Coordinates of C-alpha atoms and ligand atoms in Angstrom, one line a residue:
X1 CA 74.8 -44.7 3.1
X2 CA 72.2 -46.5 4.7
X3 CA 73.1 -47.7 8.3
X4 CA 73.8 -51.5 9.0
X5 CA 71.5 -53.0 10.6
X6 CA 73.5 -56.4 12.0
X7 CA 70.6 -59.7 11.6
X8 CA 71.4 -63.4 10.4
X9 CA 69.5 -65.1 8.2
X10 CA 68.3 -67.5 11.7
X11 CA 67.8 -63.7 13.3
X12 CA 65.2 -63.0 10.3
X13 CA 63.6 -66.3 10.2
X14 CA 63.3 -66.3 14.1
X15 CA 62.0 -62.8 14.7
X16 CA 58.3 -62.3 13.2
X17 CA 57.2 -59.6 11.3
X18 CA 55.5 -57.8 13.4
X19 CA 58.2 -58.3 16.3
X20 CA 60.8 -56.2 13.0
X21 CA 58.6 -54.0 12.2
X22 CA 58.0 -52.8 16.1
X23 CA 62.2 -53.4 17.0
X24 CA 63.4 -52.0 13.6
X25 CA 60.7 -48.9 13.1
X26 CA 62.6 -46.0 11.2
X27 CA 65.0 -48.2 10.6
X28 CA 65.3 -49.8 7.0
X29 CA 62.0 -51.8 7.3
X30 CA 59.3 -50.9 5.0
X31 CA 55.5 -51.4 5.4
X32 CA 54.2 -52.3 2.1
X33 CA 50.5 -51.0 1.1
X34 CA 48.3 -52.4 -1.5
X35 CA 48.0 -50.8 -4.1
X36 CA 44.9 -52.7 -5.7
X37 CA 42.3 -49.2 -6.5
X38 CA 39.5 -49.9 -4.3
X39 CA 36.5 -48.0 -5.3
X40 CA 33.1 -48.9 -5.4
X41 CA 31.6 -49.8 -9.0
X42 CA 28.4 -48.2 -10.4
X43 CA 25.8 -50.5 -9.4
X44 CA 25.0 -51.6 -13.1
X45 CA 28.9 -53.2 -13.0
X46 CA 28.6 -55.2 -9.6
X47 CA 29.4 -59.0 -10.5
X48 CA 27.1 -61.7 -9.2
X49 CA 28.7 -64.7 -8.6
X50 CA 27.9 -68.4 -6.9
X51 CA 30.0 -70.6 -5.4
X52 CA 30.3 -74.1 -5.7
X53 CA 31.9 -76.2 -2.6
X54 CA 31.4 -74.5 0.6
X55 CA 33.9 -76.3 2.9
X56 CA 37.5 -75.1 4.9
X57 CA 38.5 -73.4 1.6
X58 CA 34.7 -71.8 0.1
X59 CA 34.2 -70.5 3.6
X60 CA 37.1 -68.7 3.9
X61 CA 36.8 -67.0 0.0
X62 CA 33.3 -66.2 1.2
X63 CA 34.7 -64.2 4.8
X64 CA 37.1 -62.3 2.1
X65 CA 35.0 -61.5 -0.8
X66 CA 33.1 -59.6 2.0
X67 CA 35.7 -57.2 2.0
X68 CA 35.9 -56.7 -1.7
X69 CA 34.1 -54.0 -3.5
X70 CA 31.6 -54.4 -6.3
X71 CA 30.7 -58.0 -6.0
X72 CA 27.4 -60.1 -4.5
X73 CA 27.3 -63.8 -3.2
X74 CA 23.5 -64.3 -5.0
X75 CA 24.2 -68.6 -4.5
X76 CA 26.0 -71.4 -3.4
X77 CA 26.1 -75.4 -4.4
X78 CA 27.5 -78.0 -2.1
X79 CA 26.8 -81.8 -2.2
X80 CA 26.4 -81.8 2.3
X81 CA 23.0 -80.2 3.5
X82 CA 24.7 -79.1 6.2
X83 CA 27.2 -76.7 4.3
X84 CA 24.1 -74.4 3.0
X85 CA 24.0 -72.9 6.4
X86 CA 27.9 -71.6 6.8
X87 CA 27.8 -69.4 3.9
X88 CA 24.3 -67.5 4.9
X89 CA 25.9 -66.9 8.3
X90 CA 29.1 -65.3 6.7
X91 CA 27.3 -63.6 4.2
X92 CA 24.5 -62.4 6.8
X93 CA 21.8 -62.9 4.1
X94 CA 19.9 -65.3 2.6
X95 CA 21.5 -66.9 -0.4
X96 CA 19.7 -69.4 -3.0
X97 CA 21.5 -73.0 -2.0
X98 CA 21.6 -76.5 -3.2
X99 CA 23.1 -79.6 -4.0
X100 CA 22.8 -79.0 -7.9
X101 CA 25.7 -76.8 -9.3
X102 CA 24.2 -77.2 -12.5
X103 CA 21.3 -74.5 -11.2
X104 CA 24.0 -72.2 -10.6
X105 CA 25.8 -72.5 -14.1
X106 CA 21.8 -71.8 -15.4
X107 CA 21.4 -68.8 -14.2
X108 CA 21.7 -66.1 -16.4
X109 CA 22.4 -63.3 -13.4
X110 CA 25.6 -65.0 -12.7
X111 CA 28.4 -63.5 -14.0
X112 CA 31.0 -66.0 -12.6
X113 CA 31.7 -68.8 -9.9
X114 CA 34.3 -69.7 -7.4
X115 CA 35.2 -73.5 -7.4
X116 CA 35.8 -74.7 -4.5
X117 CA 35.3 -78.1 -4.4
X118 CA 38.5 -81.2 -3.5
X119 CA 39.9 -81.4 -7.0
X120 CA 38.9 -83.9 -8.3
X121 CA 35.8 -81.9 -9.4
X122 CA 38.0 -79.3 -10.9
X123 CA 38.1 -80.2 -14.2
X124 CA 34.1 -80.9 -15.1
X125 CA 33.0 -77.7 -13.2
X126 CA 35.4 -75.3 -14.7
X127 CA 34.6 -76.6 -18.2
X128 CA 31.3 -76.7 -17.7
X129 CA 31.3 -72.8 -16.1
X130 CA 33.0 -72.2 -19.4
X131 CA 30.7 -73.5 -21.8
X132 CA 28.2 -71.7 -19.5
X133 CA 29.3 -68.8 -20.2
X134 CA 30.5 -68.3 -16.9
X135 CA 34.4 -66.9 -15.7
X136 CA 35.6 -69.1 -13.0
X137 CA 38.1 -68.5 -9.8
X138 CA 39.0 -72.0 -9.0
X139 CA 41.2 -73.4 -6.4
X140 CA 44.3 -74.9 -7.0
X141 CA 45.9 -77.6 -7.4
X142 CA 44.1 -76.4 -11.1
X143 CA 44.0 -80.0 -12.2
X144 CA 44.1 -83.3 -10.6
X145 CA 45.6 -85.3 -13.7
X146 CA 47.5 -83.6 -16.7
X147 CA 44.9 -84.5 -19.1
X148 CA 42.6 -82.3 -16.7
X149 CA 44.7 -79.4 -16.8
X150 CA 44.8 -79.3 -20.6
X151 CA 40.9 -79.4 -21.2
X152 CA 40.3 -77.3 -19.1
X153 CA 42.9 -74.7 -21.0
X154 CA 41.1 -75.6 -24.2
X155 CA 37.6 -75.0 -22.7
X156 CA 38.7 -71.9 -21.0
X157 CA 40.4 -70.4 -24.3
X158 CA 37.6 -71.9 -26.6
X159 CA 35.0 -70.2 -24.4
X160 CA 36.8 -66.9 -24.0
X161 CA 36.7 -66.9 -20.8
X162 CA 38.4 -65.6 -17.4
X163 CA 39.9 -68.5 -15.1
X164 CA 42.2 -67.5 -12.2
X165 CA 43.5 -70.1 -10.1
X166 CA 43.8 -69.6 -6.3
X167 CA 47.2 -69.6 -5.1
X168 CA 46.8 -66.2 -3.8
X169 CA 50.2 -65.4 -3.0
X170 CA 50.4 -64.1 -6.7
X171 CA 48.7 -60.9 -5.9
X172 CA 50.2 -60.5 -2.8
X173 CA 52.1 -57.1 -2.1
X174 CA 54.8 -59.2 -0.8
X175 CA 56.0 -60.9 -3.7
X176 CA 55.1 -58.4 -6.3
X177 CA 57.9 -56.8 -4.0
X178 CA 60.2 -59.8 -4.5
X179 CA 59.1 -59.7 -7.9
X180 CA 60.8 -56.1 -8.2
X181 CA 64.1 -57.2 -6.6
X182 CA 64.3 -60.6 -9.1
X183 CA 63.4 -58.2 -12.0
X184 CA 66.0 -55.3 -10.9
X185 CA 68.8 -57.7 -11.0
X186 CA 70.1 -57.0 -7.5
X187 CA 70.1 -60.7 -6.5
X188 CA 72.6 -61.4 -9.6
X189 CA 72.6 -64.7 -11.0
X190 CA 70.6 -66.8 -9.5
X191 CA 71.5 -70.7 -9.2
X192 CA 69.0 -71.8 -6.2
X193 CA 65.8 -71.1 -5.5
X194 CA 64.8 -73.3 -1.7
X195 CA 61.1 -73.2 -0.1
X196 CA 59.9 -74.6 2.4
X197 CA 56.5 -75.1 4.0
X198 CA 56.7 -77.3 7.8
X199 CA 53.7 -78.2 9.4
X200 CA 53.2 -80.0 12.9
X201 CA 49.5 -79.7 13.7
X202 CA 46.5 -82.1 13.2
X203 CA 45.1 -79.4 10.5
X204 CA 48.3 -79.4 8.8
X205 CA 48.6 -83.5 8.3
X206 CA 44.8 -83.3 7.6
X207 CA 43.8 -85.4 10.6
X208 CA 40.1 -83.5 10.2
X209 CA 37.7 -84.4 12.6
X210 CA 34.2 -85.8 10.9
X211 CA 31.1 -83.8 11.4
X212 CA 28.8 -85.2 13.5
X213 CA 26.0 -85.5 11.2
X214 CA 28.0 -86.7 7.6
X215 CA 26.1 -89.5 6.7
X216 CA 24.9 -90.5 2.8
X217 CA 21.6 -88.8 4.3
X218 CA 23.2 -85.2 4.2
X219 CA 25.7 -86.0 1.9
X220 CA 24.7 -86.2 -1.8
X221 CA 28.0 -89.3 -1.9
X222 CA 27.4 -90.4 -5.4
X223 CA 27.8 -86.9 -6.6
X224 CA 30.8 -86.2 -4.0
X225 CA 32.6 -89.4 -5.9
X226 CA 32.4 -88.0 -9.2
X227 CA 34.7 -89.5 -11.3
X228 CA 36.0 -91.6 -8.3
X229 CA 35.9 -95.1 -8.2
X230 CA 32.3 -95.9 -6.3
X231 CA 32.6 -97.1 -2.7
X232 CA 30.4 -96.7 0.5
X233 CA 30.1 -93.8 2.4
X234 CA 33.4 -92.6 4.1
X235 CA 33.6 -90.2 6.7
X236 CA 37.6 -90.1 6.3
X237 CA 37.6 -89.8 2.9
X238 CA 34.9 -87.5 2.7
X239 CA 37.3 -84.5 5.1
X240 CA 40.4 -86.0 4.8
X241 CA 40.7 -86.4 0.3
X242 CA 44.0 -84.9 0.5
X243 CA 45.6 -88.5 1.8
X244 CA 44.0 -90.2 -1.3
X245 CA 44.8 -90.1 -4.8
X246 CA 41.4 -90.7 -6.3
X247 CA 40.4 -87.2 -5.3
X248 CA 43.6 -84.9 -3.9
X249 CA 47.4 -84.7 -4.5
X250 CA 49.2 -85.2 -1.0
X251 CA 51.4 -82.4 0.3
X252 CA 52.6 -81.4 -3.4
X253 CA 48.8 -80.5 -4.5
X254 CA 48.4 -78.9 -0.9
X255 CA 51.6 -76.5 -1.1
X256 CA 54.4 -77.4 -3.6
X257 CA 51.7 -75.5 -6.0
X258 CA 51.5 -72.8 -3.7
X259 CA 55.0 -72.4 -3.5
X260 CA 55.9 -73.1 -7.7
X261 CA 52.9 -70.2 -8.1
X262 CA 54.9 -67.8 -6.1
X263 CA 58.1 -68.8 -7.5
X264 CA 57.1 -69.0 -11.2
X265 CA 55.0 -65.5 -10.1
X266 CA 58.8 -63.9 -9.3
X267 CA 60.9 -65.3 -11.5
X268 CA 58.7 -64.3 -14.4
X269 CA 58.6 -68.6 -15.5
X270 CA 55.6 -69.3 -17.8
X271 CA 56.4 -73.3 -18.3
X272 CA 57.0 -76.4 -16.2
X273 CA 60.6 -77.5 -14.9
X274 CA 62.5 -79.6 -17.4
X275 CA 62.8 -82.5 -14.9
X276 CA 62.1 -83.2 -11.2
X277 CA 63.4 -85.6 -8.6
X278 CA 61.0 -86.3 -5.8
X279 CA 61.7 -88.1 -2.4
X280 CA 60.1 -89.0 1.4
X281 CA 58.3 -91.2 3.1
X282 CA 55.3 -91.6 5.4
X283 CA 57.3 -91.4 8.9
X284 CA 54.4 -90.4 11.2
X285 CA 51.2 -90.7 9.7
X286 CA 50.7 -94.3 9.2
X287 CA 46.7 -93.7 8.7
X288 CA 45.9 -95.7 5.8
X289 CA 46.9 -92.2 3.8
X290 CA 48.4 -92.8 0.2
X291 CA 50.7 -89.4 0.1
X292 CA 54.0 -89.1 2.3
X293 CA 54.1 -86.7 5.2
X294 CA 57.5 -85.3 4.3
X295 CA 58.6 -85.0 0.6
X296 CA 61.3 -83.4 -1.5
X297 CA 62.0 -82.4 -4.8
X298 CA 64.1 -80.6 -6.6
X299 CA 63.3 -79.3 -10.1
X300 CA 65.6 -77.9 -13.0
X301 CA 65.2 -75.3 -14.9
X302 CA 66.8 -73.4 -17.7
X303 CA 68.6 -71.3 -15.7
X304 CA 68.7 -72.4 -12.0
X305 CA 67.4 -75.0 -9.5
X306 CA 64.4 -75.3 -7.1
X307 CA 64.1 -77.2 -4.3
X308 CA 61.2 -78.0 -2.1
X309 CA 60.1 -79.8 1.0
X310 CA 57.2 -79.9 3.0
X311 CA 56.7 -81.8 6.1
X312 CA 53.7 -82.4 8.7
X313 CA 56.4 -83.5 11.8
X314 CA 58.3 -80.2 12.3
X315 CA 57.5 -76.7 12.1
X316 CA 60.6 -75.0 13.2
X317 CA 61.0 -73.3 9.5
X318 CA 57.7 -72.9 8.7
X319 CA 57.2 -71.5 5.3
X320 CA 60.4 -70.1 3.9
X321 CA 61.7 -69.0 0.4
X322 CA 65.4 -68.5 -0.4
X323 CA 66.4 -66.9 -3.5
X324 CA 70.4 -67.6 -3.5
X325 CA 71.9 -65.2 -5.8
X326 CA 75.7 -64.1 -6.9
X327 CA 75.2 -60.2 -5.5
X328 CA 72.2 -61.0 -2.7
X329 CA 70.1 -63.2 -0.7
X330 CA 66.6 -62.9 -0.6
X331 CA 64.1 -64.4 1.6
X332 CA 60.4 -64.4 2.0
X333 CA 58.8 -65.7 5.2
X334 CA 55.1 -67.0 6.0
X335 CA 52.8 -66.1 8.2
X336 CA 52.7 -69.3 10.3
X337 CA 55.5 -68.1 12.6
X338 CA 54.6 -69.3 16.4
X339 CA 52.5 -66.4 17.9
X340 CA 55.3 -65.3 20.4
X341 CA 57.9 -65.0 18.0
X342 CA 55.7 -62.3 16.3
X343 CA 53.3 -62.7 13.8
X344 CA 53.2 -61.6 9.8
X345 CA 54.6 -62.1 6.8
X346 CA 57.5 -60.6 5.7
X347 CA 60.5 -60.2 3.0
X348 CA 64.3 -59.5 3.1
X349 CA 66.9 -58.3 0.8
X350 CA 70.9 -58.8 2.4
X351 CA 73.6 -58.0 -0.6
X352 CA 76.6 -60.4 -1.1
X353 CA 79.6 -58.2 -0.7
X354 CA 80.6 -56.4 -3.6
X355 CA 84.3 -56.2 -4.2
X356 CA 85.5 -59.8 -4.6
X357 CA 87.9 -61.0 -1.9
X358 CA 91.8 -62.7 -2.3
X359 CA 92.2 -66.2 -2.4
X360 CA 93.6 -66.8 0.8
X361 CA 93.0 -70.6 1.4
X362 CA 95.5 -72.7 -1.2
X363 CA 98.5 -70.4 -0.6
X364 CA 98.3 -71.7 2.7
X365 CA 101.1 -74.5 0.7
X366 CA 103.1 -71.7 -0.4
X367 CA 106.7 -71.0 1.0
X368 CA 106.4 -67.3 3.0
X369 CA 108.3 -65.3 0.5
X370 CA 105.9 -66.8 -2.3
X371 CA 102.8 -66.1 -0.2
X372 CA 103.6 -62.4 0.5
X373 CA 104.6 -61.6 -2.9
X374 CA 101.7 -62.7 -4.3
X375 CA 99.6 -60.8 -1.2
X376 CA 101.0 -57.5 -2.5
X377 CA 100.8 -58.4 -5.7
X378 CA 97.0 -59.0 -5.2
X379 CA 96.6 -55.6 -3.1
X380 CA 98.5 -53.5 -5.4
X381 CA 95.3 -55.0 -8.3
X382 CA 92.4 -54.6 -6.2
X383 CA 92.8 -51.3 -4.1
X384 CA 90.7 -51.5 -1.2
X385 CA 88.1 -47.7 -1.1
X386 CA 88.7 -45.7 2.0
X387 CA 86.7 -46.9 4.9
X388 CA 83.4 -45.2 4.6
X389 CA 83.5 -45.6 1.1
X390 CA 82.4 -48.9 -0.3
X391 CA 80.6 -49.1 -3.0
X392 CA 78.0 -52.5 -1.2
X393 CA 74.5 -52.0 -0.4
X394 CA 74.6 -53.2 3.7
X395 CA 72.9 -54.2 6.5
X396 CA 69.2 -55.8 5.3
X397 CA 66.0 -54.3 3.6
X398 CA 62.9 -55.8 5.3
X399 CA 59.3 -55.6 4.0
X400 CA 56.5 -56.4 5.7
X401 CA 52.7 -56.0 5.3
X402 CA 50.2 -54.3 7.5
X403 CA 48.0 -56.4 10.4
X404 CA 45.1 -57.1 9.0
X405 CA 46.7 -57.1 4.8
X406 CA 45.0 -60.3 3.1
X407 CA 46.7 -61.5 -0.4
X408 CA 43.2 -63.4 -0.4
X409 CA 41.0 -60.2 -0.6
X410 CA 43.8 -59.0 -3.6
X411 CA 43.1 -62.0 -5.4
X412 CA 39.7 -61.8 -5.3
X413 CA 39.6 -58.1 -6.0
X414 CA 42.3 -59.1 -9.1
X415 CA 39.7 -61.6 -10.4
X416 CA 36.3 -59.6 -10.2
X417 CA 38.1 -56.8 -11.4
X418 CA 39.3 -58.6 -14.9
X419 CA 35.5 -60.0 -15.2
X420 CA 34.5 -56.4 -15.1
X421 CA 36.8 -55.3 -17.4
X422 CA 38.0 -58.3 -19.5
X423 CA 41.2 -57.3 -18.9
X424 CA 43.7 -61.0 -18.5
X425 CA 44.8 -62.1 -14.8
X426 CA 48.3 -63.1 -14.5
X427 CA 47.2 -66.8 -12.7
X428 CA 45.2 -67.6 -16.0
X429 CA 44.6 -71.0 -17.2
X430 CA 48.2 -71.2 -18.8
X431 CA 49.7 -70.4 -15.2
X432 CA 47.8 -72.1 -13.0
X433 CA 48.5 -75.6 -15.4
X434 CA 51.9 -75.2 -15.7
X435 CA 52.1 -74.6 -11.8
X436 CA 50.3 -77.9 -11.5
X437 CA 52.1 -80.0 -14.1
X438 CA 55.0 -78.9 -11.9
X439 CA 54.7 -78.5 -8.3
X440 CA 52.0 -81.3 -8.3
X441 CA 52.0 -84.0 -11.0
X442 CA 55.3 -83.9 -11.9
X443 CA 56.4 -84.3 -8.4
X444 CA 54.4 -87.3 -7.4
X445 CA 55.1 -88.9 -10.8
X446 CA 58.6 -89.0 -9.5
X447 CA 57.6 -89.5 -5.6
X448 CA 55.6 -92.8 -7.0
X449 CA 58.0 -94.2 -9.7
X450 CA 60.7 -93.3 -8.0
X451 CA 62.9 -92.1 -10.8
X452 CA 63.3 -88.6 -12.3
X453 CA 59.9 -87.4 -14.3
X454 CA 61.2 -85.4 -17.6
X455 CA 58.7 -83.0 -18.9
X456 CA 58.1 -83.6 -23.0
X457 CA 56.5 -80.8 -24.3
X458 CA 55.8 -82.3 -27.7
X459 CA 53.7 -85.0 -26.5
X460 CA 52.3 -82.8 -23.5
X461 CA 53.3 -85.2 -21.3
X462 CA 55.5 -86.6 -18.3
X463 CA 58.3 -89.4 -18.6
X464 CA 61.1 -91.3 -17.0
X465 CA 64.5 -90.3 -17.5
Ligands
NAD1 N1 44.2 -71.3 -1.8 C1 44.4 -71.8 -0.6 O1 45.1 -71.4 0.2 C2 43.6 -73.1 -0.3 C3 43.5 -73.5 1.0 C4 42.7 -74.7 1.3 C5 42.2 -75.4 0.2 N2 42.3 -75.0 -1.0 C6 41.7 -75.7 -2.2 O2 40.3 -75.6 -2.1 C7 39.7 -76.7 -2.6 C8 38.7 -77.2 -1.5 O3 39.4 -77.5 -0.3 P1 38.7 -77.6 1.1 O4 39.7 -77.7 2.1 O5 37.8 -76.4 1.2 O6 37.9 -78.9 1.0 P2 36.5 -79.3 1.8 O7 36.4 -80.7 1.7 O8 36.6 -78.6 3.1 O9 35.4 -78.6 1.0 C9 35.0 -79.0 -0.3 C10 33.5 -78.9 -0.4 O10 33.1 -79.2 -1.8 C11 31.9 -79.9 -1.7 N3 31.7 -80.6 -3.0 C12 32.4 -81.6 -3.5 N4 32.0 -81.9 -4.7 C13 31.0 -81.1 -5.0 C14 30.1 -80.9 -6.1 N5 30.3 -81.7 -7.2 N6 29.2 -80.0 -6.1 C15 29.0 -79.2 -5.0 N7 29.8 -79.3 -3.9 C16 30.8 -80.2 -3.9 C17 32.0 -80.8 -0.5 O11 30.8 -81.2 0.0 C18 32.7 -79.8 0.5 O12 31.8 -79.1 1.3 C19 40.8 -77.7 -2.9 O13 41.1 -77.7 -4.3 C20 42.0 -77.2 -2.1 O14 43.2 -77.6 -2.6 C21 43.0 -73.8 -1.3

């Protein structure tokens, strides 16, 4: 029998994991490995890829694709001059740049792009990569309207082509770990699912500062609009799209996505919530922004509940799933933890007791002689095993991930691995729109009507209750 190991569910959340896996070495904490096969194609099999939209997000796909095998950066599109710089410096190499994505979807030696533009361009660009020919990794939220999400599907499927959307936690060796737990049925029914995701930084409430030279003379603006309602040039608006709805989708587009990825990722879900009930407020942020900075919603499903918040006042939680189940409790922390508290992601498995207990609480009303009666009674049913011998899993499983492990790099390595070999990703076009019909569009639709949004999926559409 494995030896308790006595933490509470603040304990877990508290300690990072990195502070565990030092205190609790040999204990029952596991260090998980990838297990993605990382081997070097033949040189004929190396994908060439472009990238279009090198800002926060491109940058930081370029820094990790430098770490996958088998692939080459040969160009990159963005609307602002300035951005054609960043990804030669990452890459260390010259790169073909400009402000015309279209060049990129011409060429013939590109195999596939990244999208990584705010998302309001994420419908036209992954359609048009499609009818390109090209596969696409595109960022998520996958669509910025419902109607988007479904094109692009179409396009995708008409085109036979490869999208994955990036909400990389869904080839992270953390939750494919979670993943195993939900599937082996240790949690036991499962009624609640909670996650969280606090923020209380200016990069968190997207208070971005405005380069110094963004001005309708480096930025192509007109192009950066897109679909947009025209307007003037707009520092704010151009760093900041997340606050406004003509080009981003507030804190649900941010991270409720994120977090409905990884849940739908574990719980095996393949289809939006039936209905959702959204809450919040702008409490801190009164910028001129259109999104709250704290909302809440919980979604039902078939079989259990989900509830969400995300705020940019507090951090305390950070990012925190619960799975609440009949025989276990399972809980998967984020990276974000304060530095001091240890740093790391990490995953824990604590069993619910198995043998069910008396009902001690309304025979508190019983006369004595009733009570005790019924307390043998009860004993005499449910022998207790000799101590020693309980038949309970105890104490906690942890699972944590090695310093320096990047669910960014997997993702990447997932994607250029199915454009090698055609093989399907699991965050396809089907996955990434019904994470976005949920976590994003029907959230706000509720946040903004204030009512509860019912999913119809006859009509492909969101209504009121
Ligand atoms: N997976 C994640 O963890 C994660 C993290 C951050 C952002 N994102 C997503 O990545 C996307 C980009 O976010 P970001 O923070 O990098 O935004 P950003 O504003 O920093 O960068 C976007 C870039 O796209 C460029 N651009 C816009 N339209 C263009 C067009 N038509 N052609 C060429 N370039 C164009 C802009 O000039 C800008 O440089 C969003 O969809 C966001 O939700 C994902």
């Amino acid at each position: 029998m494995k030896k308790p190991i006595s933490m509470t569910r603040r304990d877990f959340v508290r300690l990072g994991a990195g502070t565990m896996a030092a205190g609790l070495a040999g204990k029952n904490v596991t260090i998980l490995e990838p297990s993605i096969l990382r081997a070097s194609p033949p040189p004929a099999e190396v994908v060439r890829f472009g990238i279009i939209g090198t800002g926060t997000e491109g940058c930081d796909l370029l820094r990790a694709s430098r770490r996958v095998l088998g692939i080459e950066c040969v160009a990159a599109a963005d609307v602002y001059d300035t951005r054609h710089e960043t990804p030669k410096e990452i890459l260390k190499k010259d790169i073909d740049t400009t402000r015309e994505y279209r060049r990129l979807l011409d060429r013939k030696d590109i195999d596939a792009v990244i999208v990584a533009t705010p998302d309001h361009w994420h419908r036209r660009l992954v359609v048009e990569a499609a009818q390109a020919g090209k596969d696409a990794y595109c960022e998520k939220p996958m669509s910025h309207t419902l109607e988007d999400g479904f094109a692009m599907v179409d396009a995708v499927q008409t085109n036979k082509r490869i999208l994955q959307i990036g909400s990389q936690r869904v080839s992270s060796i953390l939750y494919a770990k979670a993943k195993e737990i939900w599937d082996s049925g240790r949690l036991g029914e499962v009624d609640t699912i909670e996650a969280v995701w606090d923020r209380n930084t200016d990069s968190g409430a997207w208070v971005y500062p405005i380069p110094p030279d963004a001005s309708e003379h480096t930025i192509d603006w007109n192009t950066w609009l897109g679909d947009a309602p025209k307007r003037p040039f707009d520092g704010r608006r151009y760093v900041s799209w997340r606050c406004y709805k003509d080009y981003g989708a507030g804190l649900p587009g941010d991270l409720f996505v994120h977090l409905i990825s990884g849940i739908h990722y574990i719980t095996g879900t393949n289809a939006p919530a039936i209905r959702a009930y959204s809450t919040g407020g702008i409490y801190h942020y009164k910028d001129g922004r259109e999104f709250g900075d704290l909302q809440w919603t919980i979604f039902d499903y078939p079989k259990f509940q989900v509830v969400l918040r995300c705020n940019q006042n507090n951090k305390y939680e950070d990012q925190l799933f619960t799975f609440y189940g009949k025989k276990g409790t399972m809980f998967i922390r984020g990276e974000g933890a304060p530095a001091a508290l240890g740093a790391g992601a990490s995953l824990a498995f604590r069993a619910e007791p198995e043998f069910h207990t008396r009902e001690d609480y309304s025979i508190g009303s019983w006369p004595e002689k009733q009570r005790e009666e019924y307390i043998a009674e009860w004993n005499r049913e449910h022998p207790r095993p000799a101590p020693g011998n309980y038949n309970v899993e105890s104490g906690e499983e942890i699972y944590t991930v090695s310093a320096g492990y990047s669910d960014m790099v997997d993702h990447l390595t997932n994607f250029f691995q199915a454009v090698r070999t055609r093989k399907p990703v699991v965050e396809n076009e089907v996955f990434g729109n019904n994470a976005a019909i949920t976590g994003c569009h029907m959230s706000n639709y509720s946040y903004f009507n204030k009512n509860v949004a019912v999913w119809d999926a006859a009509s492909k559409a969101i209504k009121s209750a």
